[in-house]
């Protein structure tokens, strides 16, 4: 009965994909709205966790929008691959049932026909579906991890929704923990485990065995349920996300102007210095700024190697956050 069972599984997964694709549409709509509303909201960009240059919160979210668009394409492709049936008999030879029956059944059900089967639908199809689900879960984990990082007390640029009367900690009433984003992170780990099992299920003995069957009774429905839950939950987080532009500005200014170091570097090169010499001048002043907290602009304006090439007025004009919005 495996061919009948697998055909039914193809139907179930096709219908599940329809729900998940609708979830993706809802999430991306919320992400697009968030990106547009903060397209000019300046915040510091971080590389290696360290302040780099200003960016905008809208651009950060636009990256997520584009990634979820790719995930939608992946899931549409996986849907085509998994929506497949086979009614081909004991080892797929059609000795006991005509291929015409298989064609008629699959056409009636709206499924593709497994071109060459062995009584089962080949498990590379299910592995592709499960890896796609895991990739989408990985994207959600990436987004949730960013929110978790930005919600740290010392950063506090965004916060996931926190309802009145909600408990953050059973012992510390002040806590506002990113527990929903942490939950999504955990779900993503489960989905990756399911994808790994799906890959293990590709290699079966000869024409078939049932070593895949026991795992699929868990991983296929649970993967769909978990991803649906995670997508719905993250859509709610995005829709009600608390964003703090003033805190973003404070954090951006915490390094006393160092975020403009590359712009100064490029201006010195444009003024005639070699890149090596210009880098050395800028870095030397940047290190003093790091160590002492003196304003970067002040240090540069007192450096004769800089002032010989850039007037104080010109130098001051380079410390303009609007440059990163143009």
CSV table of C-alpha atoms in Angstrom, one decimal:
chain,number,residue,atom,x,y,z
A,1,UNK,CA,0.0,0.0,0.0
A,2,UNK,CA,3.0,2.3,0.0
A,3,UNK,CA,2.2,3.8,-3.3
A,4,UNK,CA,-1.3,4.7,-2.1
A,5,UNK,CA,0.0,6.0,1.2
A,6,UNK,CA,2.7,8.2,-0.6
A,7,UNK,CA,0.1,9.6,-2.9
A,8,UNK,CA,-2.0,10.6,0.1
A,9,UNK,CA,1.1,12.2,1.7
A,10,UNK,CA,1.7,14.2,-1.5
A,11,UNK,CA,-1.9,15.5,-1.2
A,12,UNK,CA,-1.4,16.4,2.5
A,13,UNK,CA,1.9,18.2,1.9
A,14,UNK,CA,0.5,20.1,-1.1
A,15,UNK,CA,-2.3,21.4,1.1
A,16,UNK,CA,0.2,22.2,3.9
A,17,UNK,CA,2.3,24.2,1.4
A,18,UNK,CA,-0.7,26.3,0.5
A,19,UNK,CA,-1.1,27.3,4.2
A,20,UNK,CA,2.6,27.9,4.6
A,21,UNK,CA,2.8,30.1,1.4
A,22,UNK,CA,-0.1,32.2,2.8
A,23,UNK,CA,1.9,32.5,6.0
A,24,UNK,CA,4.9,33.7,4.1
A,25,UNK,CA,2.8,36.3,2.2
A,26,UNK,CA,1.4,37.7,5.5
A,27,UNK,CA,4.9,37.9,7.1
A,28,UNK,CA,6.4,39.6,4.1
A,29,UNK,CA,3.6,42.1,4.0
A,30,UNK,CA,4.3,43.0,7.6
A,31,UNK,CA,8.1,43.2,6.9
A,32,UNK,CA,7.5,45.5,3.9
A,33,UNK,CA,5.4,47.9,6.0
A,34,UNK,CA,8.1,48.0,8.7
A,35,UNK,CA,10.9,48.6,6.2
A,36,UNK,CA,9.0,51.4,4.6
A,37,UNK,CA,8.1,53.1,7.8
A,38,UNK,CA,11.8,53.1,8.9
A,39,UNK,CA,13.5,53.7,5.6
A,40,UNK,CA,15.1,56.9,7.0
A,41,UNK,CA,15.5,55.7,10.6
A,42,UNK,CA,19.3,55.9,11.2
A,43,UNK,CA,21.0,53.2,13.3
A,44,UNK,CA,24.5,52.0,13.6
A,45,UNK,CA,25.5,49.1,11.4
A,46,UNK,CA,27.6,46.4,13.2
A,47,UNK,CA,30.1,44.0,11.8
A,48,UNK,CA,31.6,41.4,14.2
A,49,UNK,CA,29.3,42.9,16.8
A,50,UNK,CA,31.3,46.2,16.7
A,51,UNK,CA,30.0,49.5,15.4
A,52,UNK,CA,30.8,50.0,11.7
A,53,UNK,CA,29.0,52.7,9.8
A,54,UNK,CA,25.5,54.2,10.0
A,55,UNK,CA,22.7,52.4,8.1
A,56,UNK,CA,19.0,52.5,8.4
A,57,UNK,CA,16.6,50.2,10.3
A,58,UNK,CA,14.5,50.1,7.2
A,59,UNK,CA,17.4,48.7,5.1
A,60,UNK,CA,18.1,46.1,7.8
A,61,UNK,CA,14.4,44.9,7.4
A,62,UNK,CA,14.6,45.2,3.6
A,63,UNK,CA,17.3,42.5,3.7
A,64,UNK,CA,14.8,40.3,5.5
A,65,UNK,CA,12.1,41.1,2.9
A,66,UNK,CA,14.3,40.0,0.1
A,67,UNK,CA,15.3,36.8,1.9
A,68,UNK,CA,11.7,35.8,2.5
A,69,UNK,CA,10.9,36.4,-1.1
A,70,UNK,CA,13.6,33.8,-2.0
A,71,UNK,CA,12.1,31.5,0.6
A,72,UNK,CA,8.7,31.8,-1.1
A,73,UNK,CA,10.3,30.8,-4.4
A,74,UNK,CA,12.0,27.8,-2.7
A,75,UNK,CA,8.7,26.7,-1.1
A,76,UNK,CA,6.8,27.0,-4.4
A,77,UNK,CA,9.5,24.8,-6.0
A,78,UNK,CA,9.4,22.3,-3.1
A,79,UNK,CA,5.6,22.2,-3.5
A,80,UNK,CA,5.9,21.2,-7.1
A,81,UNK,CA,8.4,18.5,-6.2
A,82,UNK,CA,6.4,17.0,-3.3
A,83,UNK,CA,2.9,17.1,-4.9
A,84,UNK,CA,3.6,13.8,-6.6
A,85,UNK,CA,1.7,10.5,-6.7
A,86,UNK,CA,2.5,6.9,-7.7
A,87,UNK,CA,0.1,4.0,-8.3
A,88,UNK,CA,2.5,1.5,-9.8
A,89,UNK,CA,2.3,-1.8,-7.9
A,90,UNK,CA,4.6,-3.8,-5.8
A,91,UNK,CA,8.0,-2.7,-7.1
A,92,UNK,CA,6.8,-0.1,-9.5
A,93,UNK,CA,6.6,-2.3,-12.7
A,94,UNK,CA,2.9,-1.7,-13.3
A,95,UNK,CA,2.6,-5.5,-13.7
A,96,UNK,CA,-0.6,-5.5,-11.6
A,97,UNK,CA,-2.0,-2.1,-12.5
A,98,UNK,CA,-2.0,-0.1,-15.7
A,99,UNK,CA,-0.2,3.2,-16.0
A,100,UNK,CA,-3.4,4.6,-17.3
A,101,UNK,CA,-4.9,4.1,-13.8
A,102,UNK,CA,-2.0,6.0,-12.3
A,103,UNK,CA,-2.4,8.8,-14.7
A,104,UNK,CA,-6.1,9.0,-14.1
A,105,UNK,CA,-5.8,9.0,-10.3
A,106,UNK,CA,-3.1,11.6,-10.2
A,107,UNK,CA,-4.8,13.9,-12.7
A,108,UNK,CA,-8.0,13.7,-10.7
A,109,UNK,CA,-6.1,14.6,-7.5
A,110,UNK,CA,-4.1,17.3,-9.1
A,111,UNK,CA,-0.8,15.6,-8.5
A,112,UNK,CA,2.2,15.0,-10.8
A,113,UNK,CA,3.1,11.4,-11.6
A,114,UNK,CA,6.3,9.9,-10.3
A,115,UNK,CA,7.9,9.2,-13.7
A,116,UNK,CA,9.8,6.1,-12.5
A,117,UNK,CA,8.8,4.7,-9.2
A,118,UNK,CA,9.5,1.6,-7.1
A,119,UNK,CA,6.1,1.5,-5.3
A,120,UNK,CA,7.2,4.5,-3.2
A,121,UNK,CA,7.7,8.1,-4.2
A,122,UNK,CA,11.4,8.7,-4.0
A,123,UNK,CA,12.6,10.4,-0.8
A,124,UNK,CA,14.8,13.0,-2.3
A,125,UNK,CA,11.5,14.9,-2.9
A,126,UNK,CA,10.6,14.8,0.8
A,127,UNK,CA,14.2,15.8,1.7
A,128,UNK,CA,13.9,18.8,-0.5
A,129,UNK,CA,10.7,19.9,1.2
A,130,UNK,CA,12.1,19.4,4.7
A,131,UNK,CA,15.4,21.2,3.8
A,132,UNK,CA,13.3,24.1,2.4
A,133,UNK,CA,11.3,24.2,5.7
A,134,UNK,CA,14.6,24.2,7.6
A,135,UNK,CA,16.0,27.1,5.5
A,136,UNK,CA,12.9,29.1,6.2
A,137,UNK,CA,13.2,28.3,9.9
A,138,UNK,CA,16.9,29.4,9.6
A,139,UNK,CA,15.8,32.7,8.2
A,140,UNK,CA,13.3,33.2,11.0
A,141,UNK,CA,16.1,32.4,13.5
A,142,UNK,CA,18.4,34.9,11.9
A,143,UNK,CA,15.7,37.6,12.2
A,144,UNK,CA,14.8,36.6,15.8
A,145,UNK,CA,18.5,36.6,16.8
A,146,UNK,CA,18.9,40.2,15.5
A,147,UNK,CA,15.9,41.3,17.6
A,148,UNK,CA,17.3,39.5,20.6
A,149,UNK,CA,20.6,41.3,20.2
A,150,UNK,CA,19.0,44.7,19.7
A,151,UNK,CA,16.8,44.1,22.8
A,152,UNK,CA,19.8,43.7,25.2
A,153,UNK,CA,19.5,46.2,28.0
A,154,UNK,CA,22.7,48.1,27.0
A,155,UNK,CA,21.5,48.3,23.3
A,156,UNK,CA,17.7,48.5,23.6
A,157,UNK,CA,17.0,49.7,20.1
A,158,UNK,CA,14.0,47.4,19.6
A,159,UNK,CA,11.8,45.2,21.8
A,160,UNK,CA,9.4,42.4,20.8
A,161,UNK,CA,5.8,43.0,21.9
A,162,UNK,CA,5.2,42.9,25.7
A,163,UNK,CA,1.6,42.9,26.8
A,164,UNK,CA,0.3,44.6,29.9
A,165,UNK,CA,0.5,42.1,32.8
A,166,UNK,CA,2.8,39.8,30.9
A,167,UNK,CA,5.5,38.1,33.1
A,168,UNK,CA,9.1,38.5,32.0
A,169,UNK,CA,10.6,36.7,35.0
A,170,UNK,CA,9.0,34.8,37.9
A,171,UNK,CA,11.5,36.3,40.3
A,172,UNK,CA,12.4,39.7,38.7
A,173,UNK,CA,9.4,41.9,37.9
A,174,UNK,CA,11.4,44.3,35.8
A,175,UNK,CA,12.4,41.8,33.1
A,176,UNK,CA,11.1,42.2,29.5
A,177,UNK,CA,12.7,39.1,27.9
A,178,UNK,CA,12.6,38.4,24.1
A,179,UNK,CA,11.0,35.0,24.9
A,180,UNK,CA,9.1,34.7,21.6
A,181,UNK,CA,12.2,35.3,19.6
A,182,UNK,CA,14.0,32.7,21.7
A,183,UNK,CA,11.1,30.3,21.1
A,184,UNK,CA,11.6,30.8,17.3
A,185,UNK,CA,15.3,30.1,17.7
A,186,UNK,CA,14.5,26.7,19.4
A,187,UNK,CA,12.0,25.8,16.7
A,188,UNK,CA,14.5,26.4,14.0
A,189,UNK,CA,16.8,23.9,15.6
A,190,UNK,CA,14.1,21.2,15.6
A,191,UNK,CA,13.4,21.9,11.9
A,192,UNK,CA,17.1,21.5,11.0
A,193,UNK,CA,17.0,18.1,12.8
A,194,UNK,CA,14.0,17.1,10.8
A,195,UNK,CA,15.8,18.1,7.6
A,196,UNK,CA,18.7,15.9,8.6
A,197,UNK,CA,16.4,13.0,9.1
A,198,UNK,CA,14.8,13.6,5.7
A,199,UNK,CA,18.2,13.5,4.1
A,200,UNK,CA,18.9,10.2,5.9
A,201,UNK,CA,15.7,8.8,4.5
A,202,UNK,CA,16.8,9.1,0.9
A,203,UNK,CA,18.9,5.9,1.0
A,204,UNK,CA,16.5,2.9,1.3
A,205,UNK,CA,17.3,-0.7,0.6
A,206,UNK,CA,16.8,-1.9,-3.0
A,207,UNK,CA,13.3,-1.0,-4.3
A,208,UNK,CA,12.0,0.0,-0.9
A,209,UNK,CA,12.0,-0.6,2.9
A,210,UNK,CA,10.1,1.2,5.6
A,211,UNK,CA,13.0,2.7,7.7
A,212,UNK,CA,11.7,6.1,6.6
A,213,UNK,CA,8.1,5.5,7.6
A,214,UNK,CA,8.4,5.8,11.3
A,215,UNK,CA,10.3,9.0,11.1
A,216,UNK,CA,8.0,10.6,8.6
A,217,UNK,CA,4.9,10.1,10.8
A,218,UNK,CA,6.6,12.6,13.1
A,219,UNK,CA,8.7,14.9,11.0
A,220,UNK,CA,6.4,15.7,8.1
A,221,UNK,CA,3.3,16.8,10.0
A,222,UNK,CA,5.4,18.3,12.9
A,223,UNK,CA,7.6,20.3,10.5
A,224,UNK,CA,4.6,21.8,8.9
A,225,UNK,CA,2.9,22.6,12.2
A,226,UNK,CA,6.0,24.2,13.7
A,227,UNK,CA,6.8,26.3,10.7
A,228,UNK,CA,3.2,27.5,10.5
A,229,UNK,CA,3.4,28.4,14.2
A,230,UNK,CA,6.7,30.2,13.9
A,231,UNK,CA,5.7,32.2,10.9
A,232,UNK,CA,2.5,33.3,12.5
A,233,UNK,CA,4.3,34.2,15.8
A,234,UNK,CA,7.0,36.2,14.0
A,235,UNK,CA,4.4,38.0,11.9
A,236,UNK,CA,2.9,39.2,15.2
A,237,UNK,CA,6.3,40.2,16.5
A,238,UNK,CA,7.0,42.3,13.4
A,239,UNK,CA,3.6,43.9,13.3
A,240,UNK,CA,3.8,45.0,17.0
A,241,UNK,CA,7.6,45.5,17.2
A,242,UNK,CA,8.7,48.4,19.5
A,243,UNK,CA,11.3,50.5,17.7
A,244,UNK,CA,13.3,53.2,19.5
A,245,UNK,CA,14.9,55.7,17.1
A,246,UNK,CA,16.2,58.0,19.8
A,247,UNK,CA,18.1,55.1,21.4
A,248,UNK,CA,19.5,54.2,18.0
A,249,UNK,CA,20.8,57.7,17.7
A,250,UNK,CA,22.4,57.5,21.2
A,251,UNK,CA,24.1,54.3,20.4
A,252,UNK,CA,25.3,55.7,17.0
A,253,UNK,CA,27.0,58.6,18.8
A,254,UNK,CA,28.5,56.4,21.6
A,255,UNK,CA,31.8,56.2,19.8
A,256,UNK,CA,32.1,60.0,19.5
A,257,UNK,CA,32.1,60.2,15.7
A,258,UNK,CA,34.2,57.1,14.8
A,259,UNK,CA,31.5,55.9,12.5
A,260,UNK,CA,32.8,58.5,10.0
A,261,UNK,CA,36.3,57.1,9.9
A,262,UNK,CA,36.0,55.6,6.4
A,263,UNK,CA,34.6,58.9,5.0
A,264,UNK,CA,37.6,60.8,6.4
A,265,UNK,CA,39.9,58.1,5.0
A,266,UNK,CA,38.5,58.5,1.5
A,267,UNK,CA,38.7,62.3,1.6
A,268,UNK,CA,42.3,62.2,2.6
A,269,UNK,CA,43.0,59.8,-0.3
A,270,UNK,CA,41.1,62.2,-2.6
A,271,UNK,CA,43.2,65.0,-1.3
A,272,UNK,CA,46.4,63.3,-2.4
A,273,UNK,CA,47.6,60.9,0.3
A,274,UNK,CA,48.3,57.3,-0.4
A,275,UNK,CA,45.8,54.9,1.1
A,276,UNK,CA,48.5,53.5,3.5
A,277,UNK,CA,49.4,57.0,4.9
A,278,UNK,CA,45.8,58.1,5.1
A,279,UNK,CA,44.8,54.9,6.9
A,280,UNK,CA,47.6,55.4,9.4
A,281,UNK,CA,46.5,59.0,10.2
A,282,UNK,CA,42.9,58.1,10.6
A,283,UNK,CA,43.6,55.0,12.6
A,284,UNK,CA,46.0,56.8,15.0
A,285,UNK,CA,43.3,59.3,15.9
A,286,UNK,CA,40.6,56.7,16.1
A,287,UNK,CA,42.7,54.7,18.6
A,288,UNK,CA,43.0,57.9,20.8
A,289,UNK,CA,39.3,58.4,20.5
A,290,UNK,CA,38.7,54.8,21.6
A,291,UNK,CA,41.0,55.0,24.6
A,292,UNK,CA,40.1,58.5,25.9
A,293,UNK,CA,36.6,59.2,24.6
A,294,UNK,CA,37.6,62.5,23.0
A,295,UNK,CA,35.5,63.5,20.0
A,296,UNK,CA,36.9,62.2,16.8
A,297,UNK,CA,36.3,65.5,15.0
A,298,UNK,CA,38.3,67.4,17.7
A,299,UNK,CA,41.3,65.0,17.4
A,300,UNK,CA,41.3,65.3,13.6
A,301,UNK,CA,41.0,69.0,13.6
A,302,UNK,CA,44.1,69.2,15.9
A,303,UNK,CA,46.1,66.9,13.6
A,304,UNK,CA,48.4,69.0,11.3
A,305,UNK,CA,48.6,66.1,8.8
A,306,UNK,CA,44.8,66.3,8.4
A,307,UNK,CA,44.4,70.1,8.5
A,308,UNK,CA,47.0,70.6,5.8
A,309,UNK,CA,44.7,68.8,3.4
A,310,UNK,CA,41.2,69.4,4.8
A,311,UNK,CA,39.9,72.7,6.1
A,312,UNK,CA,38.2,72.6,9.5
A,313,UNK,CA,34.9,73.6,7.7
A,314,UNK,CA,35.3,70.8,5.2
A,315,UNK,CA,36.2,68.3,7.9
A,316,UNK,CA,33.1,69.3,9.9
A,317,UNK,CA,30.9,68.8,6.9
A,318,UNK,CA,32.0,65.2,6.6
A,319,UNK,CA,30.4,64.4,10.0
A,320,UNK,CA,26.9,64.4,8.5
A,321,UNK,CA,24.6,61.5,9.1
A,322,UNK,CA,22.4,62.5,6.1
A,323,UNK,CA,25.3,61.3,3.9
A,324,UNK,CA,24.2,57.8,4.7
A,325,UNK,CA,20.6,58.5,3.6
A,326,UNK,CA,21.5,59.8,0.1
